[in-house]
Amino acid sequence: RRHTRYISGTGVQTCALPISKPPPTFVPLDPFTVNLADKDSERYAQIGVTLEIDDPKLGEQLKTYMPAIRNNVLLVLSNKTATQLLSREGKEKLARSILLASVQPLGYPVDFEEDEDGDAAADEAPKKKKKKKRVAVQYPVSAVHFSTFIVQ
């Protein structure tokens, strides 16, 4: 940690400043336009997605895998309904699903059941299952941001 000194009414004070890390790199994906899974009507979504990564070198690697990443994201989007996407919670779940879909082609182990279990739990009474210990995986994509989000 770095320290800095400042003068206050009681004299010279020292405080610790956080060590600054380099800014993240953002990798925008071409916008997605998909038909949604609504059964009662024809609905579609137009969504702009940007991936946030901590390592700028990974940006080039992502471009190599972009066809597979876009395919996975399209599959995630086309399985959603308009109702699922319109709430803030739905958008947050979608961002998590897109994050998982974007790192899978890079060879990272992905547990899509984690997302499905969350959706199923909202629809059904909780079932008693033995919980598996989950190991926290550090993915190279640290966040998913939406630049546009239109559902019609």
Coordinates of C-alpha atoms in Angstrom, one line a residue:
R1 CA 0.0 0.0 0.0
R2 CA 1.1 3.5 -0.7
H3 CA 0.8 6.1 2.0
T4 CA 0.1 9.8 1.7
R5 CA 0.3 12.6 4.2
Y6 CA -2.2 15.4 4.5
I7 CA -2.6 18.3 6.8
S8 CA -5.7 18.5 9.0
G9 CA -6.8 20.7 11.8
T10 CA -4.9 18.4 14.3
G11 CA -1.6 18.2 12.4
V12 CA -0.1 16.0 9.8
Q13 CA -2.0 12.7 9.2
T14 CA -1.0 9.7 7.3
C15 CA -3.5 7.4 5.5
A16 CA -3.1 4.3 3.4
L17 CA -4.2 4.5 -0.3
P18 CA -5.2 1.4 -2.2
I19 CA -2.7 0.2 -4.7
S20 CA -4.1 1.2 -8.1
K21 CA -4.5 -1.5 -10.6
P22 CA -4.6 -1.0 -14.4
P23 CA -8.0 -0.2 -15.9
P24 CA -9.9 -3.1 -17.3
T25 CA -10.2 -3.8 -21.0
F26 CA -13.6 -3.9 -22.7
V27 CA -14.4 -6.1 -25.6
P28 CA -17.6 -5.1 -27.4
L29 CA -19.5 -7.8 -29.3
D30 CA -21.6 -7.1 -32.4
P31 CA -25.2 -6.5 -31.3
F32 CA -27.5 -9.6 -31.1
T33 CA -31.0 -9.7 -32.5
V34 CA -32.8 -12.9 -31.5
N35 CA -36.3 -14.3 -31.4
L36 CA -37.3 -15.0 -27.8
A37 CA -38.8 -18.2 -26.5
D38 CA -42.2 -16.7 -25.8
K39 CA -45.0 -19.2 -26.8
D40 CA -47.9 -16.8 -26.7
S41 CA -46.5 -14.2 -29.1
E42 CA -43.6 -13.4 -31.4
R43 CA -41.1 -11.4 -29.4
Y44 CA -37.6 -10.5 -30.1
A45 CA -34.7 -8.8 -28.3
Q46 CA -31.9 -6.6 -29.6
I47 CA -29.0 -6.6 -27.1
G48 CA -25.6 -5.1 -27.2
V49 CA -23.0 -6.9 -25.0
T50 CA -19.6 -5.8 -23.9
L51 CA -17.2 -8.2 -22.0
E52 CA -15.0 -6.8 -19.3
I53 CA -11.6 -8.5 -19.0
D54 CA -8.7 -7.8 -16.7
D55 CA -5.9 -8.9 -19.0
P56 CA -5.6 -6.8 -22.2
K57 CA -3.8 -9.7 -23.9
L58 CA -6.9 -11.8 -23.6
G59 CA -8.7 -9.5 -26.0
E60 CA -6.9 -11.0 -28.9
Q61 CA -7.6 -14.5 -27.7
L62 CA -11.3 -13.7 -27.4
K63 CA -11.3 -12.6 -31.0
T64 CA -10.0 -16.0 -32.1
Y65 CA -12.9 -17.7 -30.3
M66 CA -15.5 -15.1 -31.3
P67 CA -17.6 -17.4 -33.5
A68 CA -18.0 -19.9 -30.7
I69 CA -18.6 -17.2 -28.1
R70 CA -21.3 -15.5 -30.3
N71 CA -22.9 -18.9 -30.9
N72 CA -23.1 -19.6 -27.1
V73 CA -24.5 -16.2 -26.4
L74 CA -27.2 -16.6 -29.1
L75 CA -28.2 -19.9 -27.6
V76 CA -28.5 -18.3 -24.2
L77 CA -30.6 -15.4 -25.5
S78 CA -32.9 -17.5 -27.7
N79 CA -33.9 -19.6 -24.7
K80 CA -35.2 -16.6 -22.7
T81 CA -38.7 -15.1 -22.6
A82 CA -39.5 -11.4 -22.6
T83 CA -40.7 -11.7 -19.0
Q84 CA -37.4 -13.2 -17.9
L85 CA -35.5 -10.3 -19.5
L86 CA -37.5 -7.3 -18.5
S87 CA -36.7 -7.3 -14.7
R88 CA -33.5 -6.2 -13.2
E89 CA -33.0 -9.6 -11.7
G90 CA -33.6 -11.2 -15.1
K91 CA -30.9 -9.0 -16.7
E92 CA -28.4 -9.9 -13.9
K93 CA -29.1 -13.6 -14.4
L94 CA -28.7 -13.1 -18.2
A95 CA -25.3 -11.3 -17.6
R96 CA -24.1 -14.3 -15.5
S97 CA -25.2 -16.8 -18.2
I98 CA -23.5 -14.8 -20.9
L99 CA -20.3 -14.6 -18.8
L100 CA -20.4 -18.4 -18.5
A101 CA -21.2 -18.9 -22.2
S102 CA -18.3 -16.6 -23.2
V103 CA -15.6 -18.4 -21.2
Q104 CA -16.7 -21.9 -22.2
P105 CA -15.0 -21.9 -25.6
L106 CA -11.8 -20.8 -23.9
G107 CA -11.7 -24.2 -22.1
Y108 CA -12.9 -23.1 -18.6
P109 CA -15.2 -25.5 -16.7
V110 CA -18.7 -24.1 -16.7
D111 CA -21.6 -25.2 -14.5
F112 CA -24.7 -24.0 -16.4
E113 CA -26.9 -26.0 -13.9
E114 CA -26.0 -23.2 -11.4
D115 CA -28.1 -20.8 -13.5
E116 CA -30.8 -23.3 -14.3
D117 CA -31.2 -24.2 -10.6
G118 CA -31.7 -20.6 -9.8
D119 CA -34.5 -20.3 -12.4
A120 CA -36.1 -23.6 -11.4
A121 CA -36.1 -22.7 -7.7
A122 CA -38.2 -19.6 -8.4
D123 CA -40.8 -21.8 -10.3
E124 CA -41.0 -24.9 -8.0
A125 CA -40.9 -25.7 -4.3
P126 CA -37.4 -26.3 -3.1
K127 CA -36.2 -29.8 -3.4
K128 CA -33.8 -31.3 -0.9
K129 CA -30.6 -32.1 -2.6
K130 CA -27.1 -32.7 -1.3
K131 CA -25.2 -29.6 -2.0
K132 CA -21.9 -30.1 -3.7
K133 CA -19.0 -28.1 -2.6
R134 CA -18.3 -25.6 -5.3
V135 CA -14.8 -24.4 -6.0
A136 CA -14.7 -20.7 -6.9
V137 CA -13.3 -20.4 -10.4
Q138 CA -11.6 -17.2 -11.5
Y139 CA -12.8 -16.5 -15.0
P140 CA -10.9 -14.3 -17.5
V141 CA -14.1 -12.4 -18.2
S142 CA -14.8 -10.4 -15.0
A143 CA -18.2 -8.8 -16.0
V144 CA -20.8 -8.5 -18.7
H145 CA -22.2 -5.1 -19.6
F146 CA -25.2 -4.3 -21.7
S147 CA -24.8 -1.3 -24.1
T148 CA -28.3 -1.7 -25.6
F149 CA -31.3 -3.7 -24.4
I150 CA -34.5 -3.7 -26.4
V151 CA -37.3 -6.2 -26.1
Q152 CA -40.3 -6.1 -28.4

